[in-house]
PDB file of C-alpha atoms in Angstrom:
ATOM      1  CA  UNK A 200      -0.213  -0.233  -0.053  1.00  0.00           C
ATOM      2  CA  UNK A 201       0.892   3.581  -0.484  1.00  0.00           C
ATOM      3  CA  UNK A 202       2.124   5.872   2.213  1.00  0.00           C
ATOM      4  CA  UNK A 203      -0.763   8.608   3.744  1.00  0.00           C
ATOM      5  CA  UNK A 204       0.755  11.960   2.929  1.00  0.00           C
ATOM      6  CA  UNK A 205      -0.571  14.434   5.445  1.00  0.00           C
ATOM      7  CA  UNK A 206       0.833  17.800   6.334  1.00  0.00           C
ATOM      8  CA  UNK A 207       2.265  18.602   9.738  1.00  0.00           C
ATOM      9  CA  UNK A 208       1.678  21.994  11.810  1.00  0.00           C
ATOM     10  CA  UNK A 209       4.652  23.685  10.102  1.00  0.00           C
ATOM     11  CA  UNK A 210       3.846  22.614   7.001  1.00  0.00           C
ATOM     12  CA  UNK A 211       6.183  20.091   5.848  1.00  0.00           C
ATOM     13  CA  UNK A 212       4.846  16.317   4.653  1.00  0.00           C
ATOM     14  CA  UNK A 213       4.440  13.735   6.873  1.00  0.00           C
ATOM     15  CA  UNK A 214       4.721  10.230   5.278  1.00  0.00           C
ATOM     16  CA  UNK A 215       2.702   7.359   7.318  1.00  0.00           C
ATOM     17  CA  UNK A 216       2.747   3.680   6.111  1.00  0.00           C
ATOM     18  CA  UNK A 217      -0.406   2.811   7.842  1.00  0.00           C
ATOM     19  CA  UNK A 218      -3.121   2.837   5.414  1.00  0.00           C
ATOM     20  CA  UNK A 219      -6.907   1.043   5.555  1.00  0.00           C
ATOM     21  CA  UNK A 220      -9.299   0.087   3.337  1.00  0.00           C
ATOM     22  CA  UNK A 221     -12.221   2.691   3.408  1.00  0.00           C
ATOM     23  CA  UNK A 222     -15.850   2.494   3.977  1.00  0.00           C
ATOM     24  CA  UNK A 223     -17.966   2.771   0.454  1.00  0.00           C
ATOM     25  CA  UNK A 224     -18.915   6.258  -0.096  1.00  0.00           C
ATOM     26  CA  UNK A 225     -22.344   7.280   0.746  1.00  0.00           C
ATOM     27  CA  UNK A 226     -24.004  10.038  -1.037  1.00  0.00           C
ATOM     28  CA  UNK A 227     -27.293   9.560   0.451  1.00  0.00           C
ATOM     29  CA  UNK A 228     -26.034  10.665   4.112  1.00  0.00           C
ATOM     30  CA  UNK A 229     -24.532  14.039   3.024  1.00  0.00           C
ATOM     31  CA  UNK A 230     -26.137  15.178   0.737  1.00  0.00           C
ATOM     32  CA  UNK A 231     -29.759  13.665   0.615  1.00  0.00           C
ATOM     33  CA  UNK A 232     -29.192  12.232  -3.021  1.00  0.00           C
ATOM     34  CA  UNK A 233     -29.464   8.970  -4.036  1.00  0.00           C
ATOM     35  CA  UNK A 234     -26.077   6.886  -4.049  1.00  0.00           C
ATOM     36  CA  UNK A 235     -26.146   6.904  -7.939  1.00  0.00           C
ATOM     37  CA  UNK A 236     -26.030  10.255  -8.366  1.00  0.00           C
ATOM     38  CA  UNK A 237     -23.641  11.248 -10.659  1.00  0.00           C
ATOM     39  CA  UNK A 238     -20.374  12.804  -8.914  1.00  0.00           C
ATOM     40  CA  UNK A 239     -20.854  16.453 -11.082  1.00  0.00           C
ATOM     41  CA  UNK A 240     -24.547  16.612 -10.104  1.00  0.00           C
ATOM     42  CA  UNK A 241     -22.852  17.325  -6.013  1.00  0.00           C
ATOM     43  CA  UNK A 242     -21.065  19.556  -7.297  1.00  0.00           C
ATOM     44  CA  UNK A 243     -20.869  23.084  -4.789  1.00  0.00           C
ATOM     45  CA  UNK A 244     -20.804  26.714  -6.950  1.00  0.00           C
ATOM     46  CA  UNK A 245     -20.446  29.780  -5.495  1.00  0.00           C
ATOM     47  CA  UNK A 246     -23.136  31.677  -5.569  1.00  0.00           C
ATOM     48  CA  UNK A 247     -23.823  35.259  -4.325  1.00  0.00           C
ATOM     49  CA  UNK A 248     -25.245  34.574  -0.684  1.00  0.00           C
ATOM     50  CA  UNK A 249     -21.310  32.951  -0.139  1.00  0.00           C
ATOM     51  CA  UNK A 250     -20.139  36.098  -0.952  1.00  0.00           C
ATOM     52  CA  UNK A 251     -18.664  38.483   1.536  1.00  0.00           C
ATOM     53  CA  UNK A 252     -17.859  41.598  -0.186  1.00  0.00           C
ATOM     54  CA  UNK A 253     -13.882  41.650   0.485  1.00  0.00           C
ATOM     55  CA  UNK A 254     -12.310  40.191  -2.505  1.00  0.00           C
ATOM     56  CA  UNK A 255      -9.397  38.068  -1.386  1.00  0.00           C
ATOM     57  CA  UNK A 256     -11.527  36.441   0.899  1.00  0.00           C
ATOM     58  CA  UNK A 257     -13.983  35.571  -1.399  1.00  0.00           C
ATOM     59  CA  UNK A 258     -11.340  34.134  -3.823  1.00  0.00           C
ATOM     60  CA  UNK A 259      -9.714  32.075  -0.831  1.00  0.00           C
ATOM     61  CA  UNK A 260     -13.143  31.024  -0.604  1.00  0.00           C
ATOM     62  CA  UNK A 261     -13.553  29.785  -3.787  1.00  0.00           C
ATOM     63  CA  UNK A 262     -10.176  28.022  -4.053  1.00  0.00           C
ATOM     64  CA  UNK A 263     -11.575  26.374  -0.878  1.00  0.00           C
ATOM     65  CA  UNK A 264     -14.951  25.207  -2.697  1.00  0.00           C
ATOM     66  CA  UNK A 265     -12.605  24.264  -5.687  1.00  0.00           C
ATOM     67  CA  UNK A 266     -10.795  21.595  -3.007  1.00  0.00           C
ATOM     68  CA  UNK A 267     -14.323  20.533  -1.517  1.00  0.00           C
ATOM     69  CA  UNK A 268     -15.622  19.617  -5.325  1.00  0.00           C
ATOM     70  CA  UNK A 269     -12.051  17.964  -6.162  1.00  0.00           C
ATOM     71  CA  UNK A 270     -12.968  15.438  -3.225  1.00  0.00           C
ATOM     72  CA  UNK A 271     -16.890  15.201  -4.410  1.00  0.00           C
ATOM     73  CA  UNK A 272     -16.271  14.886  -8.123  1.00  0.00           C
ATOM     74  CA  UNK A 273     -13.860  12.136  -7.728  1.00  0.00           C
ATOM     75  CA  UNK A 274     -15.146   8.867  -6.524  1.00  0.00           C
ATOM     76  CA  UNK A 275     -12.290   7.322  -5.731  1.00  0.00           C
ATOM     77  CA  UNK A 276     -11.121   9.385  -3.346  1.00  0.00           C
ATOM     78  CA  UNK A 277     -11.440   7.473  -0.410  1.00  0.00           C
ATOM     79  CA  UNK A 278      -9.932   8.713   2.651  1.00  0.00           C
ATOM     80  CA  UNK A 279      -7.047   6.312   2.531  1.00  0.00           C
ATOM     81  CA  UNK A 280      -6.315   6.869  -0.795  1.00  0.00           C
ATOM     82  CA  UNK A 281      -3.621   8.828  -2.749  1.00  0.00           C
ATOM     83  CA  UNK A 282      -5.945  11.455  -4.286  1.00  0.00           C
ATOM     84  CA  UNK A 283      -7.956  11.799  -1.106  1.00  0.00           C
ATOM     85  CA  UNK A 284      -4.547  12.680   0.651  1.00  0.00           C
ATOM     86  CA  UNK A 285      -3.821  15.069  -1.992  1.00  0.00           C
ATOM     87  CA  UNK A 286      -6.136  17.359  -1.633  1.00  0.00           C
ATOM     88  CA  UNK A 287      -6.239  17.247   2.582  1.00  0.00           C
ATOM     89  CA  UNK A 288      -2.737  17.645   2.301  1.00  0.00           C
ATOM     90  CA  UNK A 289      -2.886  21.268   0.493  1.00  0.00           C
ATOM     91  CA  UNK A 290      -6.261  21.960   2.179  1.00  0.00           C
ATOM     92  CA  UNK A 291      -5.112  22.048   5.699  1.00  0.00           C
ATOM     93  CA  UNK A 292      -2.213  24.781   5.189  1.00  0.00           C
ATOM     94  CA  UNK A 293      -4.984  26.309   2.533  1.00  0.00           C
ATOM     95  CA  UNK A 294      -7.678  26.693   5.270  1.00  0.00           C
ATOM     96  CA  UNK A 295      -4.706  27.595   8.348  1.00  0.00           C
ATOM     97  CA  UNK A 296      -3.691  30.271   5.736  1.00  0.00           C
ATOM     98  CA  UNK A 297      -7.281  31.690   4.953  1.00  0.00           C
ATOM     99  CA  UNK A 298      -7.922  31.714   8.915  1.00  0.00           C
ATOM    100  CA  UNK A 299      -5.158  33.939  10.003  1.00  0.00           C
ATOM    101  CA  UNK A 300      -5.842  36.133   6.450  1.00  0.00           C
ATOM    102  CA  UNK A 301      -9.636  35.877   7.767  1.00  0.00           C
ATOM    103  CA  UNK A 302      -8.932  36.777  11.420  1.00  0.00           C
ATOM    104  CA  UNK A 303      -6.471  39.902  11.050  1.00  0.00           C
ATOM    105  CA  UNK A 304      -9.443  41.414   8.738  1.00  0.00           C
ATOM    106  CA  UNK A 305     -12.139  40.549  11.488  1.00  0.00           C
ATOM    107  CA  UNK A 306      -9.825  42.612  13.949  1.00  0.00           C
ATOM    108  CA  UNK A 307      -9.947  45.995  11.663  1.00  0.00           C
ATOM    109  CA  UNK A 308     -13.531  45.493  10.673  1.00  0.00           C
ATOM    110  CA  UNK A 309     -15.500  46.611  14.056  1.00  0.00           C
ATOM    111  CA  UNK A 310     -17.028  43.854  14.888  1.00  0.00           C
ATOM    112  CA  UNK A 311     -17.666  43.583  17.870  1.00  0.00           C
ATOM    113  CA  UNK A 312     -15.016  41.715  20.407  1.00  0.00           C
ATOM    114  CA  UNK A 313     -16.840  39.095  21.302  1.00  0.00           C
ATOM    115  CA  UNK A 314     -18.647  37.919  17.467  1.00  0.00           C
ATOM    116  CA  UNK A 315     -14.675  38.118  16.383  1.00  0.00           C
ATOM    117  CA  UNK A 316     -13.828  35.787  19.814  1.00  0.00           C
ATOM    118  CA  UNK A 317     -16.802  33.319  18.795  1.00  0.00           C
ATOM    119  CA  UNK A 318     -15.694  33.237  15.322  1.00  0.00           C
ATOM    120  CA  UNK A 319     -11.578  32.640  15.872  1.00  0.00           C
ATOM    121  CA  UNK A 320     -12.807  29.702  18.033  1.00  0.00           C
ATOM    122  CA  UNK A 321     -14.918  28.484  15.541  1.00  0.00           C
ATOM    123  CA  UNK A 322     -11.581  28.242  12.748  1.00  0.00           C
ATOM    124  CA  UNK A 323      -9.295  26.885  16.040  1.00  0.00           C
ATOM    125  CA  UNK A 324     -12.227  24.260  16.375  1.00  0.00           C
ATOM    126  CA  UNK A 325     -12.124  23.845  12.581  1.00  0.00           C
ATOM    127  CA  UNK A 326      -8.060  23.376  12.567  1.00  0.00           C
ATOM    128  CA  UNK A 327      -8.021  20.862  15.903  1.00  0.00           C
ATOM    129  CA  UNK A 328     -11.261  18.406  13.555  1.00  0.00           C
ATOM    130  CA  UNK A 329      -8.408  18.596  10.429  1.00  0.00           C
ATOM    131  CA  UNK A 330      -5.671  17.734  12.776  1.00  0.00           C
ATOM    132  CA  UNK A 331      -7.381  14.982  13.719  1.00  0.00           C
ATOM    133  CA  UNK A 332      -8.994  13.431  10.960  1.00  0.00           C
ATOM    134  CA  UNK A 333      -5.189  13.559   9.778  1.00  0.00           C
ATOM    135  CA  UNK A 334      -4.112  11.495  12.790  1.00  0.00           C
ATOM    136  CA  UNK A 335      -6.902   9.236  12.383  1.00  0.00           C
ATOM    137  CA  UNK A 336      -5.956   8.049   9.074  1.00  0.00           C
ATOM    138  CA  UNK A 337      -2.369   7.777   9.546  1.00  0.00           C
ATOM    139  CA  UNK A 338      -3.291   5.363  12.714  1.00  0.00           C
ATOM    140  CA  UNK A 339      -5.321   3.616  10.162  1.00  0.00           C
ATOM    141  CA  UNK A 340      -8.616   4.290  11.826  1.00  0.00           C
ATOM    142  CA  UNK A 341     -11.449   3.512   9.124  1.00  0.00           C
ATOM    143  CA  UNK A 342     -13.327   6.802   8.077  1.00  0.00           C
ATOM    144  CA  UNK A 343     -16.173   6.433   5.420  1.00  0.00           C
ATOM    145  CA  UNK A 344     -16.458   8.361   2.498  1.00  0.00           C
ATOM    146  CA  UNK A 345     -19.345   9.877   3.536  1.00  0.00           C
ATOM    147  CA  UNK A 346     -17.975  11.177   7.009  1.00  0.00           C
ATOM    148  CA  UNK A 347     -14.837  12.632   5.308  1.00  0.00           C
ATOM    149  CA  UNK A 348     -17.055  14.897   2.864  1.00  0.00           C
ATOM    150  CA  UNK A 349     -19.045  15.957   5.325  1.00  0.00           C
ATOM    151  CA  UNK A 350     -16.398  16.990   7.725  1.00  0.00           C
ATOM    152  CA  UNK A 351     -14.777  18.842   4.853  1.00  0.00           C
ATOM    153  CA  UNK A 352     -18.147  20.273   3.501  1.00  0.00           C
ATOM    154  CA  UNK A 353     -18.424  21.462   7.312  1.00  0.00           C
ATOM    155  CA  UNK A 354     -15.482  23.137   7.602  1.00  0.00           C
ATOM    156  CA  UNK A 355     -15.697  25.595   4.312  1.00  0.00           C
ATOM    157  CA  UNK A 356     -19.609  25.965   3.482  1.00  0.00           C
ATOM    158  CA  UNK A 357     -21.283  25.654   6.815  1.00  0.00           C
ATOM    159  CA  UNK A 358     -18.167  27.598   8.235  1.00  0.00           C
ATOM    160  CA  UNK A 359     -19.161  30.280   5.429  1.00  0.00           C
ATOM    161  CA  UNK A 360     -23.033  30.796   6.184  1.00  0.00           C
ATOM    162  CA  UNK A 361     -22.817  30.619   9.733  1.00  0.00           C
ATOM    163  CA  UNK A 362     -19.997  32.653  10.257  1.00  0.00           C
ATOM    164  CA  UNK A 363     -18.094  34.513   7.271  1.00  0.00           C
ATOM    165  CA  UNK A 364     -21.418  35.546   6.216  1.00  0.00           C
ATOM    166  CA  UNK A 365     -22.008  38.254   9.266  1.00  0.00           C
ATOM    167  CA  UNK A 366     -18.554  39.865   7.853  1.00  0.00           C
ATOM    168  CA  UNK A 367     -20.945  41.311   5.514  1.00  0.00           C
ATOM    169  CA  UNK A 368     -22.389  43.646   8.227  1.00  0.00           C
ATOM    170  CA  UNK A 369     -19.138  45.337   9.302  1.00  0.00           C
ATOM    171  CA  UNK A 370     -17.431  45.960   5.440  1.00  0.00           C
ATOM    172  CA  UNK A 371     -17.209  48.642   2.854  1.00  0.00           C
ATOM    173  CA  UNK A 372     -18.173  47.029  -0.229  1.00  0.00           C
ATOM    174  CA  UNK A 373     -16.740  49.391  -2.660  1.00  0.00           C
ATOM    175  CA  UNK A 374     -19.691  50.024  -5.175  1.00  0.00           C
TER     176      UNK A 374
END
């Protein structure tokens, strides 16, 4: 079996020889669609409700959605596969850098301190979940494709709707 690739907190590649057989994908659990739904129809496209009005942040969100779609559209991207490992290894540093950018903006846009703290805590939880997923995979724990996709979708899409959309209330958008 091929090594599992992940990223350490320092951004350096980490190899682990433990690889496991992942469970079959279950699209119906994640997206409430029949299991035989073509992967391209599950694709998540950015829409105006996902825009916060800061071009750099909106571009980063788009790049994160692209990574999620790479997983969704590749039915062979099981949690133990090289294709999943490749996306996950890029996603962690990408999410971390995005959170750094976003947190800098949050602290300077006039958002109340308690909302900033809640938002930053959500970032911390996502990064902890990402690290835990990597550890679990490196230890050979079985993670179903549906659970992995649900987690990544939550880190990106659900977070964007629940937290990032509030940024619109505090930033000035150029006409």
